[in-house]
Amino acid sequence: MKQIVYNGETDPRLCKEVLAATIANLAEHDPDVIFLDADLMSCSGTQKWAKEHPDRAIDCGIAEANMAGVAAGLAIAGFKPIIHSFGPFASRRCYDQIFLSGGYAKNDITVIGTDPGVTATMNGGTHMPFEDVALYNVLPGATVIDASDPTCLESVLRQCVNRKGIKYIRVGRKQMAKIYAEGSELEIGKAVTLKEGTDAVVFAAGIMLHEALQAAQALEKEGVSAAVVDCFTIKPLDADAVEAWAKKTGAVVVAENANRHGGLYGMILEVLGERCPVPAACVAVEDEFGEVGKQDYLQARFGLTAAHIVEQVKKVLARK
Amino acid sequence: MEKKELKSLQAFATKIRLAALDAIHSIGQGHIGGAFSIADTLAVLYGREMQVRPADPGWPDRDKLVVSKGHAGPAVYGTLALMGFFPYGELKTLNRGGTRLPSHCDRNKTPGVDVTTGSLGQGTSQAAGVALGDQLKGRKSRTFLIVGDGEAQEGQCWEAFEFAAAKKLGNLVVFIDWNKRQLDGYLDEVLPMGDFAKKMEAFGFDTVTVDGGDVEAIAAALERTRAGGEKPYAIVLDSIKGHGVKEVEETRGNHSMPVNDERYARWSDELKEQIAALEA
């Protein structure tokens, strides 16, 4: 069951509340689920539950590489570990350990990287991962998710704990635009059409869905019919959906809260190049590091707004 | 220790060296120095200390071994073959395409290998995770971790050690194979590591130092660890890289050595003589 309820409003729930509640619920129903954090339990919303369940929630301290290795060891002992840190520390900081002790050694781990891209706001450039998606995309067999909203987060996390390999979920801790009705179930690997369209398609993920839907509404007023497709699963990408929409519209824009290299844009261009070459463009972070600021400032600074999507759709239409 | 058991363990250790040499000779080159330096420890672990089932390598309640210095694979494979986890003849497939015996230990390939290692430092955290997991599952299993002295230059080792002490993993025993040499030369030339025993003690481990070539001393150190408790254990092995074959011991760069037929004949004869004397 899945119901799209987007009307531009914000889901009242904090993503971190949904994250913590989902982890607690999963642990309650499955004795093998275990949660590890690196001194950020208060940030992931799990601290209260963790204190009540010391055997199910392990605070590893500020040592992400060790946390990743411990998770691999727990997997060997029969557990289904979920680990959390901020995005850069859940990717760059422990990448080799996730890659080898996890992926290569076939120890299944779910990794939550919070505050992806510009959602790291006041923590600034040191905490602002634009490259986490690219890193996980080249980890063989990995599942890479940019959560659309709290409902998507819950649905995906429930699937990830029982899924093979390394599963990386990037999601902010605050509120997001409400895309799906609570209780909706999304299938990993299946893109979701949020809005139909005939002239162009915008493939988007995470916080860029709201921008893409706003852009599509603006374009509609100018007589341009743009479809919006939720690519919350960046890998394995729903290549059939990408191909079908590229064929139907003949013009593609990709919107993502990440570096333009190695992320969703690159994954989609691979499909277009092999199956359906059509004009394409992206709304993503150029090849830059992050910086500090409020999210609206950063979205404008790095070109991640509805207006940028409108501009790119028009440009790509001109190349049809 | 009874003299009979002592000789039996010494012979086992020497057979492990011979098996590692057989494996490395079959492909012509390999990590012989660090394989030989842990042979006595492997003999005591598998010959005396660890609860394992060669016919059921995945038995959940088994004791686990994590050879974080994963390049010592040939010594591990020799031990496992001698224990009956797989046929001895398979040692000659070392590093050949499609083999179950890769240069560095791989839990998905080799029966009896519990943890995949090779990227130095990474076995330490995995061992802590296994030990913690076994505790949480209510198993009586223990985890034995072998770390190279050069490997201890990797910061991850110390993250894992502080974690093991903080989480009171009394079912974890860490060996530091203090053989004084790493790939580029002596530790004291490359990056001196100071006093391992003091460091492990400071990190919260119940620590002893033993002669890494003395099976009786290793066995006694391990007997102490059976008590469990709230502190993890550290056993610093004062060992010799390449121990067991004089020419290997005396070769400065013995981390990885070519083993041609001539060397093999000389070195294997030396080991076979030792075995014969022990079994006489």
Coordinates of C-alpha atoms in Angstrom, one line a residue:
Chain A
M1 CA 0.0 0.0 0.0
K2 CA 1.3 3.4 -0.9
Q3 CA -0.5 6.7 -1.1
I4 CA 1.0 10.0 -2.4
V5 CA -0.3 12.9 -0.3
Y6 CA 2.1 15.7 -1.3
N7 CA 0.5 19.1 -1.1
G8 CA 3.6 21.2 -0.3
E9 CA 3.2 20.9 3.5
T10 CA 5.7 19.6 6.0
D11 CA 5.3 16.2 7.7
P12 CA 5.0 17.2 11.4
R13 CA 7.2 14.4 12.5
L14 CA 11.0 14.8 13.0
C15 CA 12.9 12.2 10.9
K16 CA 15.0 11.4 14.0
E17 CA 11.8 10.6 16.0
V18 CA 10.7 8.2 13.3
L19 CA 14.2 6.7 13.0
A20 CA 14.4 6.0 16.7
A21 CA 10.9 4.6 16.9
T22 CA 11.5 2.3 14.0
I23 CA 14.7 1.0 15.4
A24 CA 13.1 0.4 18.8
N25 CA 10.2 -1.4 17.1
L26 CA 12.4 -3.5 15.0
A27 CA 14.5 -4.5 18.0
E28 CA 11.4 -5.3 20.0
H29 CA 10.2 -7.8 17.3
D30 CA 13.5 -9.3 16.3
P31 CA 16.0 -10.3 19.0
D32 CA 18.8 -10.1 16.4
V33 CA 18.4 -6.4 15.7
I34 CA 21.1 -4.4 17.4
F35 CA 21.8 -0.7 17.2
L36 CA 25.2 1.0 17.4
D37 CA 26.0 4.7 17.6
A38 CA 29.2 6.7 17.8
D39 CA 28.3 9.2 20.6
L40 CA 25.4 10.6 18.6
M41 CA 22.5 8.8 20.2
S42 CA 21.0 12.1 21.4
C43 CA 21.2 13.3 17.8
S44 CA 19.6 10.1 16.4
G45 CA 16.8 10.3 18.9
T46 CA 17.7 6.9 20.3
Q47 CA 19.2 7.9 23.6
K48 CA 16.2 7.2 25.8
W49 CA 15.4 3.9 24.4
A50 CA 19.1 2.9 24.4
K51 CA 19.4 3.6 28.1
E52 CA 16.4 1.3 28.7
H53 CA 17.9 -1.4 26.5
P54 CA 21.6 -1.5 27.1
D55 CA 21.9 -5.0 25.4
R56 CA 20.3 -3.8 22.2
A57 CA 22.0 -0.4 21.8
I58 CA 25.7 -0.1 22.0
D59 CA 27.3 3.4 22.2
C60 CA 30.8 2.9 20.7
G61 CA 32.0 6.3 21.5
I62 CA 33.7 8.6 18.9
A63 CA 35.4 5.8 17.0
E64 CA 33.4 5.1 13.8
A65 CA 35.9 2.8 12.2
N66 CA 35.8 0.6 15.2
M67 CA 32.0 0.8 15.3
A68 CA 31.9 -0.5 11.7
G69 CA 34.2 -3.4 12.5
V70 CA 32.3 -4.2 15.7
A71 CA 29.1 -4.3 13.7
A72 CA 30.8 -6.8 11.3
G73 CA 31.7 -8.9 14.3
L74 CA 28.2 -8.8 15.6
A75 CA 26.9 -9.9 12.2
I76 CA 29.3 -12.9 12.4
A77 CA 27.8 -13.7 15.9
G78 CA 24.3 -13.7 14.4
F79 CA 23.1 -10.1 14.8
K80 CA 21.6 -7.7 12.3
P81 CA 23.4 -4.5 13.1
I82 CA 22.2 -1.0 12.4
I83 CA 24.9 1.7 12.8
H84 CA 24.5 5.5 12.9
S85 CA 26.6 8.5 12.6
F86 CA 26.5 11.8 10.7
G87 CA 26.8 11.2 7.0
P88 CA 30.5 12.1 6.5
F89 CA 31.5 9.8 9.5
A90 CA 29.1 7.1 8.4
S91 CA 30.8 7.1 4.9
R92 CA 34.2 8.6 4.6
R93 CA 35.4 8.1 8.1
C94 CA 34.7 4.3 8.2
Y95 CA 34.5 3.5 4.5
D96 CA 37.3 1.0 4.4
Q97 CA 35.9 -0.9 7.4
I98 CA 32.4 -0.9 5.9
F99 CA 33.9 -1.9 2.5
L100 CA 36.1 -4.8 3.8
S101 CA 34.9 -6.0 7.2
G102 CA 31.3 -5.5 6.0
G103 CA 30.8 -5.8 2.3
Y104 CA 33.8 -7.9 1.2
A105 CA 33.5 -10.2 4.2
K106 CA 29.7 -10.6 3.5
N107 CA 28.8 -9.2 6.9
D108 CA 25.4 -7.5 6.4
I109 CA 25.2 -4.0 8.0
T110 CA 22.6 -1.2 7.8
V111 CA 24.3 2.2 7.9
I112 CA 22.3 5.4 8.7
G113 CA 24.1 8.6 7.7
T114 CA 22.2 11.6 9.0
D115 CA 22.2 15.2 7.8
P116 CA 23.2 14.5 4.2
G117 CA 24.4 17.3 2.0
V118 CA 23.1 20.8 2.8
T119 CA 20.9 19.5 5.7
A120 CA 24.1 19.5 7.8
T121 CA 23.5 23.3 7.9
M122 CA 25.1 24.8 11.0
N123 CA 27.7 22.1 11.4
G124 CA 29.2 23.3 8.1
G125 CA 31.7 21.9 5.6
T126 CA 33.4 19.3 7.9
H127 CA 30.0 17.7 8.5
M128 CA 28.5 18.1 5.0
P129 CA 28.7 15.0 2.8
F130 CA 28.2 15.6 -0.9
E131 CA 30.2 12.5 -1.7
D132 CA 28.6 9.8 0.5
V133 CA 26.3 8.6 -2.3
A134 CA 29.2 8.2 -4.7
L135 CA 31.3 6.2 -2.2
Y136 CA 28.5 3.8 -1.4
N137 CA 27.5 3.5 -5.1
V138 CA 30.9 1.9 -5.8
L139 CA 30.7 -0.6 -3.0
P140 CA 29.7 -3.9 -4.7
G141 CA 26.2 -5.0 -3.9
A142 CA 25.4 -2.0 -1.7
T143 CA 21.9 -0.6 -1.4
V144 CA 21.9 3.2 -1.4
I145 CA 18.9 5.2 -0.2
D146 CA 18.1 8.9 -0.1
A147 CA 15.0 8.9 2.1
S148 CA 12.1 10.9 0.7
D149 CA 10.3 11.6 3.9
P150 CA 9.7 10.0 7.4
T151 CA 7.3 7.4 6.0
C152 CA 9.8 6.4 3.3
L153 CA 12.5 6.2 6.0
E154 CA 10.5 3.8 8.1
S155 CA 9.4 1.6 5.2
V156 CA 13.0 1.3 3.8
L157 CA 14.6 0.7 7.2
R158 CA 12.3 -2.2 7.9
Q159 CA 13.4 -3.8 4.6
C160 CA 17.1 -3.0 5.1
V161 CA 17.6 -4.9 8.3
N162 CA 16.7 -8.2 6.5
R163 CA 18.4 -7.3 3.3
K164 CA 21.8 -8.7 2.2
G165 CA 24.9 -6.6 1.9
I166 CA 25.6 -3.0 3.0
K167 CA 22.6 -0.8 3.1
Y168 CA 23.3 3.0 3.3
I169 CA 20.4 5.3 4.2
R170 CA 21.0 9.0 4.1
V171 CA 18.3 11.1 5.8
G172 CA 18.1 14.4 7.7
R173 CA 17.1 14.5 11.3
K174 CA 14.6 17.3 11.0
Q175 CA 11.3 17.7 9.2
M176 CA 10.8 17.1 5.5
A177 CA 8.0 17.7 3.1
K178 CA 5.3 15.1 3.4
I179 CA 5.3 12.9 0.3
Y180 CA 3.6 9.7 1.4
A181 CA 0.7 8.9 3.8
E182 CA 1.8 7.4 7.0
G183 CA 2.0 3.6 6.7
S184 CA 2.8 3.7 3.0
E185 CA 5.2 0.9 1.9
L186 CA 7.8 1.6 -0.7
E187 CA 9.7 -1.2 -2.4
I188 CA 13.5 -0.8 -2.5
G189 CA 14.6 -0.7 -6.1
K190 CA 11.3 0.7 -7.4
A191 CA 11.0 4.3 -8.3
V192 CA 7.7 6.1 -7.6
T193 CA 5.9 8.4 -10.0
L194 CA 4.8 11.4 -8.0
K195 CA 3.5 13.4 -10.8
E196 CA 2.7 12.5 -14.4
G197 CA 4.1 14.6 -17.3
T198 CA 4.7 14.5 -21.0
D199 CA 7.4 17.1 -21.9
A200 CA 10.2 16.3 -19.5
V201 CA 10.9 14.2 -16.4
V202 CA 12.6 15.2 -13.2
F203 CA 14.2 12.3 -11.3
A204 CA 14.8 13.4 -7.7
A205 CA 15.6 12.1 -4.3
G206 CA 15.5 13.3 -0.7
I207 CA 15.0 17.0 0.0
M208 CA 15.0 17.6 -3.8
L209 CA 11.6 16.0 -4.2
H210 CA 9.9 19.0 -2.7
E211 CA 11.8 21.3 -5.0
A212 CA 11.1 19.1 -8.0
L213 CA 7.4 19.1 -7.3
Q214 CA 7.3 22.8 -6.8
A215 CA 9.2 23.3 -10.0
A216 CA 6.8 21.0 -11.9
Q217 CA 3.9 23.2 -10.6
A218 CA 5.6 26.3 -11.8
L219 CA 6.3 24.8 -15.1
E220 CA 2.7 23.7 -15.5
K221 CA 1.7 27.3 -15.3
E222 CA 4.0 28.0 -18.2
G223 CA 2.5 25.2 -20.2
V224 CA 5.3 22.7 -19.6
S225 CA 4.3 19.3 -18.5
A226 CA 7.0 17.8 -16.3
A227 CA 6.8 14.4 -14.6
V228 CA 8.4 13.9 -11.2
V229 CA 9.8 10.5 -10.2
D230 CA 11.0 9.6 -6.7
C231 CA 14.3 7.8 -7.0
F232 CA 14.8 7.2 -3.3
T233 CA 16.7 4.0 -4.2
I234 CA 19.8 5.3 -5.9
K235 CA 21.2 1.8 -6.1
P236 CA 19.9 -0.6 -7.3
L237 CA 18.5 2.1 -9.6
D238 CA 15.1 1.4 -11.2
A239 CA 16.6 1.4 -14.6
D240 CA 13.4 0.3 -16.3
A241 CA 11.6 3.3 -14.9
V242 CA 14.4 5.6 -16.0
E243 CA 14.3 4.2 -19.5
A244 CA 10.5 4.3 -19.7
W245 CA 10.3 8.0 -18.6
A246 CA 13.2 9.0 -20.8
K247 CA 11.4 7.4 -23.8
K248 CA 8.1 9.0 -22.9
T249 CA 9.3 12.5 -22.4
G250 CA 12.7 12.7 -24.3
A251 CA 14.1 15.2 -21.8
V252 CA 15.7 14.4 -18.4
V253 CA 16.7 16.5 -15.4
V254 CA 18.1 14.9 -12.2
A255 CA 17.9 16.7 -8.9
E256 CA 20.0 15.6 -5.9
N257 CA 21.4 17.0 -2.7
A258 CA 24.9 15.7 -3.5
N259 CA 28.0 16.2 -5.7
R260 CA 27.0 16.0 -9.4
H261 CA 29.8 13.3 -9.8
G262 CA 29.1 9.7 -8.9
G263 CA 25.6 10.1 -7.5
L264 CA 22.1 9.7 -8.8
Y265 CA 22.9 11.8 -11.9
G266 CA 25.7 9.5 -12.8
M267 CA 23.6 6.4 -12.2
I268 CA 20.9 7.8 -14.5
L269 CA 23.2 8.9 -17.2
E270 CA 24.6 5.3 -17.3
V271 CA 21.1 4.0 -18.1
L272 CA 20.4 6.8 -20.6
G273 CA 23.7 6.2 -22.4
E274 CA 23.2 2.5 -22.7
R275 CA 19.4 2.4 -23.3
C276 CA 18.0 5.7 -24.4
P277 CA 20.2 8.6 -25.1
V278 CA 18.2 11.8 -24.6
P279 CA 19.1 15.3 -23.5
A280 CA 19.9 15.4 -19.8
A281 CA 21.0 17.9 -17.2
C282 CA 21.3 18.0 -13.4
V283 CA 20.5 20.2 -10.4
A284 CA 23.2 19.1 -8.0
V285 CA 26.2 20.4 -6.1
E286 CA 29.0 21.3 -8.4
D287 CA 32.4 19.9 -7.6
E288 CA 32.7 21.7 -4.3
F289 CA 33.1 21.3 -0.6
G290 CA 30.3 22.2 1.8
E291 CA 30.1 25.3 4.0
V292 CA 28.1 26.6 7.0
G293 CA 24.7 28.3 6.8
K294 CA 20.9 27.8 7.1
Q295 CA 19.4 25.3 4.7
D296 CA 17.6 27.8 2.5
Y297 CA 20.9 29.8 2.2
L298 CA 22.8 26.6 1.3
Q299 CA 20.2 25.4 -1.2
A300 CA 20.5 28.8 -2.9
R301 CA 24.3 28.8 -2.6
F302 CA 24.7 25.4 -4.2
G303 CA 21.9 25.7 -6.7
L304 CA 19.4 23.2 -5.2
T305 CA 16.1 25.0 -5.5
A306 CA 12.9 24.7 -7.5
A307 CA 14.0 27.7 -9.6
H308 CA 17.2 25.9 -10.6
I309 CA 15.1 22.9 -11.6
V310 CA 12.8 25.1 -13.7
E311 CA 15.8 26.6 -15.5
Q312 CA 17.4 23.2 -16.2
V313 CA 14.1 21.8 -17.5
K314 CA 13.8 24.7 -19.9
K315 CA 17.4 24.2 -21.1
V316 CA 17.0 20.5 -21.6
L317 CA 13.7 21.1 -23.5
A318 CA 15.6 23.4 -25.9
R319 CA 18.0 20.6 -26.7
K320 CA 15.2 18.1 -27.6
Chain B
M1 CA 52.7 -29.6 31.6
E2 CA 53.5 -33.3 31.1
K3 CA 56.6 -33.8 29.0
K4 CA 54.5 -35.9 26.5
E5 CA 52.0 -33.1 26.0
L6 CA 54.9 -30.5 25.7
K7 CA 56.6 -32.5 23.0
S8 CA 53.3 -33.1 21.2
L9 CA 52.6 -29.4 21.1
Q10 CA 56.1 -28.6 20.0
A11 CA 55.8 -31.1 17.2
F12 CA 52.4 -29.7 16.2
A13 CA 53.9 -26.2 16.0
T14 CA 56.8 -27.5 13.8
K15 CA 54.3 -29.3 11.6
I16 CA 52.4 -26.1 11.2
R17 CA 55.6 -24.4 10.0
L18 CA 56.2 -27.3 7.6
A19 CA 52.6 -27.0 6.3
A20 CA 53.0 -23.3 5.8
L21 CA 56.3 -23.9 4.0
D22 CA 54.6 -26.5 1.8
A23 CA 51.9 -24.1 0.9
I24 CA 54.2 -21.2 0.2
H25 CA 56.7 -23.3 -1.8
S26 CA 53.9 -24.5 -4.0
I27 CA 53.3 -20.9 -5.3
G28 CA 57.0 -19.9 -4.9
Q29 CA 56.7 -16.9 -2.5
G30 CA 54.8 -15.9 0.5
H31 CA 54.6 -14.3 4.0
I32 CA 56.8 -16.8 5.7
G33 CA 58.3 -14.7 8.6
G34 CA 55.0 -13.7 10.3
A35 CA 53.5 -17.2 9.6
F36 CA 56.4 -18.9 11.5
S37 CA 56.3 -16.5 14.4
I38 CA 52.8 -17.5 15.4
A39 CA 53.1 -21.2 14.8
D40 CA 53.6 -22.0 18.5
T41 CA 50.6 -20.0 19.5
L42 CA 48.4 -21.7 16.9
A43 CA 49.6 -25.1 18.2
V44 CA 48.6 -24.3 21.7
L45 CA 45.3 -22.7 20.7
Y46 CA 44.1 -25.6 18.5
G47 CA 46.0 -28.3 20.3
R48 CA 44.9 -27.4 23.8
E49 CA 42.8 -24.4 24.3
M50 CA 40.1 -23.8 21.7
Q51 CA 36.8 -25.7 21.4
V52 CA 36.2 -26.3 17.7
R53 CA 34.6 -29.0 15.5
P54 CA 36.5 -29.6 12.3
A55 CA 33.5 -31.4 10.9
D56 CA 31.2 -28.5 11.8
P57 CA 33.2 -25.4 11.3
G58 CA 30.2 -23.1 11.7
W59 CA 29.2 -24.5 15.1
P60 CA 27.9 -21.3 16.8
D61 CA 29.2 -22.2 20.3
R62 CA 32.8 -22.7 19.0
D63 CA 35.7 -20.6 20.2
K64 CA 36.7 -18.1 17.4
L65 CA 40.1 -17.1 16.2
V66 CA 40.7 -13.8 14.5
V67 CA 44.1 -13.6 12.8
S68 CA 44.1 -9.9 12.2
K69 CA 47.6 -10.1 10.7
G70 CA 45.8 -11.8 7.9
H71 CA 48.9 -12.3 5.8
A72 CA 49.8 -15.2 8.2
G73 CA 47.1 -17.2 6.4
P74 CA 49.5 -20.0 5.4
A75 CA 50.1 -20.8 9.1
V76 CA 46.4 -20.7 9.8
Y77 CA 45.7 -23.0 6.8
G78 CA 48.5 -25.4 7.9
T79 CA 46.9 -25.6 11.3
L80 CA 43.4 -26.1 10.0
A81 CA 44.6 -28.8 7.5
L82 CA 46.4 -30.6 10.3
M83 CA 43.2 -30.4 12.4
G84 CA 41.2 -32.0 9.6
F85 CA 39.1 -29.0 8.5
F86 CA 40.2 -29.8 4.9
P87 CA 42.6 -32.1 3.2
Y88 CA 46.4 -31.4 3.6
G89 CA 46.9 -31.6 -0.1
E90 CA 44.7 -28.5 -0.6
L91 CA 47.6 -26.4 0.9
K92 CA 49.2 -26.6 -2.5
T93 CA 46.4 -24.5 -4.0
L94 CA 47.5 -21.4 -2.0
N95 CA 46.9 -18.2 -4.0
R96 CA 46.0 -20.1 -7.2
G97 CA 43.0 -18.9 -9.1
G98 CA 39.8 -20.2 -7.6
T99 CA 41.5 -21.4 -4.4
R100 CA 39.8 -21.7 -1.0
L101 CA 43.2 -20.6 0.5
P102 CA 43.9 -16.9 -0.4
S103 CA 47.0 -15.1 0.8
H104 CA 44.9 -13.3 3.5
C105 CA 42.3 -15.1 5.6
D106 CA 38.7 -15.2 4.2
R107 CA 35.8 -16.5 6.2
N108 CA 33.8 -17.1 3.1
K109 CA 36.4 -19.3 1.5
T110 CA 38.2 -21.4 4.0
P111 CA 36.5 -23.9 6.4
G112 CA 37.5 -23.0 9.9
V113 CA 38.4 -19.3 9.2
D114 CA 36.1 -17.2 11.4
V115 CA 36.8 -13.7 10.3
T116 CA 38.0 -12.1 7.0
T117 CA 41.2 -10.1 7.6
G118 CA 44.1 -8.7 5.5
S119 CA 43.6 -5.0 5.7
L120 CA 45.6 -4.5 8.9
G121 CA 43.8 -3.4 12.0
Q122 CA 40.4 -4.5 10.8
G123 CA 40.4 -7.8 12.6
T124 CA 40.6 -6.2 16.0
S125 CA 37.2 -4.5 15.9
Q126 CA 35.6 -7.5 14.3
A127 CA 37.0 -9.7 17.1
A128 CA 35.6 -7.3 19.7
G129 CA 32.2 -7.5 17.9
V130 CA 32.3 -11.3 17.9
A131 CA 33.2 -11.4 21.6
L132 CA 30.5 -8.9 22.4
G133 CA 28.0 -10.8 20.2
D134 CA 28.8 -14.1 21.9
Q135 CA 28.3 -12.5 25.3
L136 CA 25.0 -11.1 24.3
K137 CA 23.8 -14.4 22.9
G138 CA 24.7 -16.1 26.1
R139 CA 27.4 -18.3 24.6
K140 CA 30.4 -19.4 26.6
S141 CA 32.6 -19.1 23.5
R142 CA 35.8 -17.1 23.7
T143 CA 37.5 -15.1 21.0
F144 CA 41.2 -15.2 20.4
L145 CA 42.8 -12.4 18.4
I146 CA 46.3 -12.3 17.0
V147 CA 47.6 -8.8 16.1
G148 CA 51.0 -8.1 14.5
D149 CA 53.3 -5.7 16.2
G150 CA 53.7 -3.7 13.1
E151 CA 49.9 -3.9 12.6
A152 CA 49.5 -2.2 15.9
Q153 CA 50.7 1.0 14.2
E154 CA 47.1 1.1 12.7
G155 CA 45.0 3.4 14.9
Q156 CA 42.0 1.1 14.6
C157 CA 43.7 -1.4 16.9
W158 CA 43.7 1.0 19.7
E159 CA 40.1 2.0 19.1
A160 CA 39.2 -1.7 19.4
F161 CA 41.3 -2.2 22.5
E162 CA 39.7 0.7 24.3
F163 CA 36.3 -0.6 23.2
A164 CA 37.1 -4.2 24.4
A165 CA 38.1 -2.9 27.9
A166 CA 35.2 -0.5 28.2
K167 CA 32.7 -3.2 27.3
K168 CA 34.3 -5.6 29.7
L169 CA 35.0 -8.3 27.2
G170 CA 36.6 -10.9 29.5
N171 CA 35.9 -13.5 26.8
L172 CA 38.5 -11.8 24.5
V173 CA 42.2 -12.8 24.5
V174 CA 44.5 -10.6 22.4
F175 CA 47.9 -11.8 21.3
I176 CA 50.4 -9.2 20.2
D177 CA 53.0 -11.0 18.0
W178 CA 56.0 -8.9 19.0
N179 CA 58.4 -10.2 16.5
K180 CA 60.1 -6.9 16.1
R181 CA 60.0 -6.7 12.4
Q182 CA 57.7 -5.3 9.7
L183 CA 57.9 -5.1 6.0
D184 CA 60.4 -2.3 5.7
G185 CA 62.6 -3.5 8.5
Y186 CA 62.7 -3.4 12.3
L187 CA 59.9 -1.6 14.1
D188 CA 62.5 0.4 16.0
E189 CA 63.7 1.7 12.6
V190 CA 60.3 2.3 11.0
L191 CA 58.1 3.4 13.8
P192 CA 59.0 2.4 17.3
M193 CA 56.0 1.1 19.3
G194 CA 57.4 1.2 22.8
D195 CA 56.4 -1.2 25.5
F196 CA 53.4 -3.2 24.3
A197 CA 52.7 -4.8 27.7
K198 CA 52.6 -1.4 29.4
K199 CA 50.3 -0.1 26.7
M200 CA 47.9 -3.0 26.9
E201 CA 47.9 -2.7 30.7
A202 CA 47.1 1.0 30.4
F203 CA 44.3 0.2 28.0
G204 CA 42.7 -2.0 30.6
F205 CA 43.9 -5.4 29.7
D206 CA 45.0 -8.2 32.1
T207 CA 48.5 -8.5 30.5
V208 CA 51.4 -10.9 30.5
T209 CA 54.4 -11.2 28.3
V210 CA 55.7 -14.7 27.3
D211 CA 58.3 -16.2 25.0
G212 CA 56.4 -16.6 21.8
G213 CA 58.3 -19.7 20.9
D214 CA 57.6 -21.5 24.2
V215 CA 54.4 -23.5 24.0
E216 CA 54.5 -24.2 27.7
A217 CA 54.6 -20.5 28.6
I218 CA 51.9 -19.7 26.1
A219 CA 49.7 -22.5 27.5
A220 CA 50.2 -21.3 31.0
A221 CA 49.3 -17.7 30.0
L222 CA 46.1 -19.0 28.3
E223 CA 45.1 -21.1 31.3
R224 CA 44.9 -17.8 33.2
T225 CA 42.4 -16.4 30.7
R226 CA 39.9 -19.2 31.3
A227 CA 38.7 -17.3 34.4
G228 CA 37.0 -14.8 32.2
G229 CA 35.9 -11.8 34.3
E230 CA 35.5 -8.2 33.4
K231 CA 38.9 -7.5 31.9
P232 CA 40.0 -8.6 28.4
Y233 CA 43.3 -10.4 28.3
A234 CA 46.5 -9.5 26.5
I235 CA 49.4 -11.9 25.9
V236 CA 52.4 -10.2 24.4
L237 CA 54.4 -12.8 22.5
D238 CA 58.1 -12.0 22.6
S239 CA 58.7 -13.8 19.4
I240 CA 61.1 -14.1 16.5
K241 CA 60.0 -13.4 13.0
G242 CA 60.7 -16.5 10.9
H243 CA 61.1 -18.7 14.1
G244 CA 61.9 -22.3 13.5
V245 CA 64.2 -22.2 10.5
K246 CA 67.5 -20.6 11.2
E247 CA 68.1 -19.2 7.7
V248 CA 64.7 -17.5 7.7
E249 CA 65.2 -16.1 11.2
E250 CA 68.5 -14.6 10.1
T251 CA 67.2 -13.1 6.9
R252 CA 66.7 -9.4 7.5
G253 CA 63.8 -9.0 5.1
N254 CA 61.9 -12.1 5.9
H255 CA 58.3 -10.7 5.8
S256 CA 57.8 -12.2 2.4
M257 CA 60.4 -14.5 0.8
P258 CA 60.8 -16.5 -2.3
V259 CA 60.9 -20.3 -1.6
N260 CA 62.5 -22.1 -4.5
D261 CA 63.1 -25.9 -4.6
E262 CA 66.6 -25.6 -3.2
R263 CA 65.4 -23.5 -0.2
Y264 CA 62.4 -25.7 0.3
A265 CA 64.6 -28.8 0.5
R266 CA 66.9 -27.2 3.0
W267 CA 64.3 -25.7 5.2
S268 CA 61.8 -28.6 5.1
D269 CA 64.7 -31.0 6.0
E270 CA 65.4 -28.8 9.1
L271 CA 61.8 -28.9 10.2
K272 CA 61.5 -32.6 9.5
E273 CA 64.5 -33.2 11.7
Q274 CA 63.0 -31.2 14.5
I275 CA 59.7 -33.2 14.2
A276 CA 61.6 -36.5 14.2
A277 CA 63.5 -35.6 17.3
L278 CA 60.4 -34.5 19.1
E279 CA 58.5 -37.7 18.2
A280 CA 61.4 -40.0 18.9

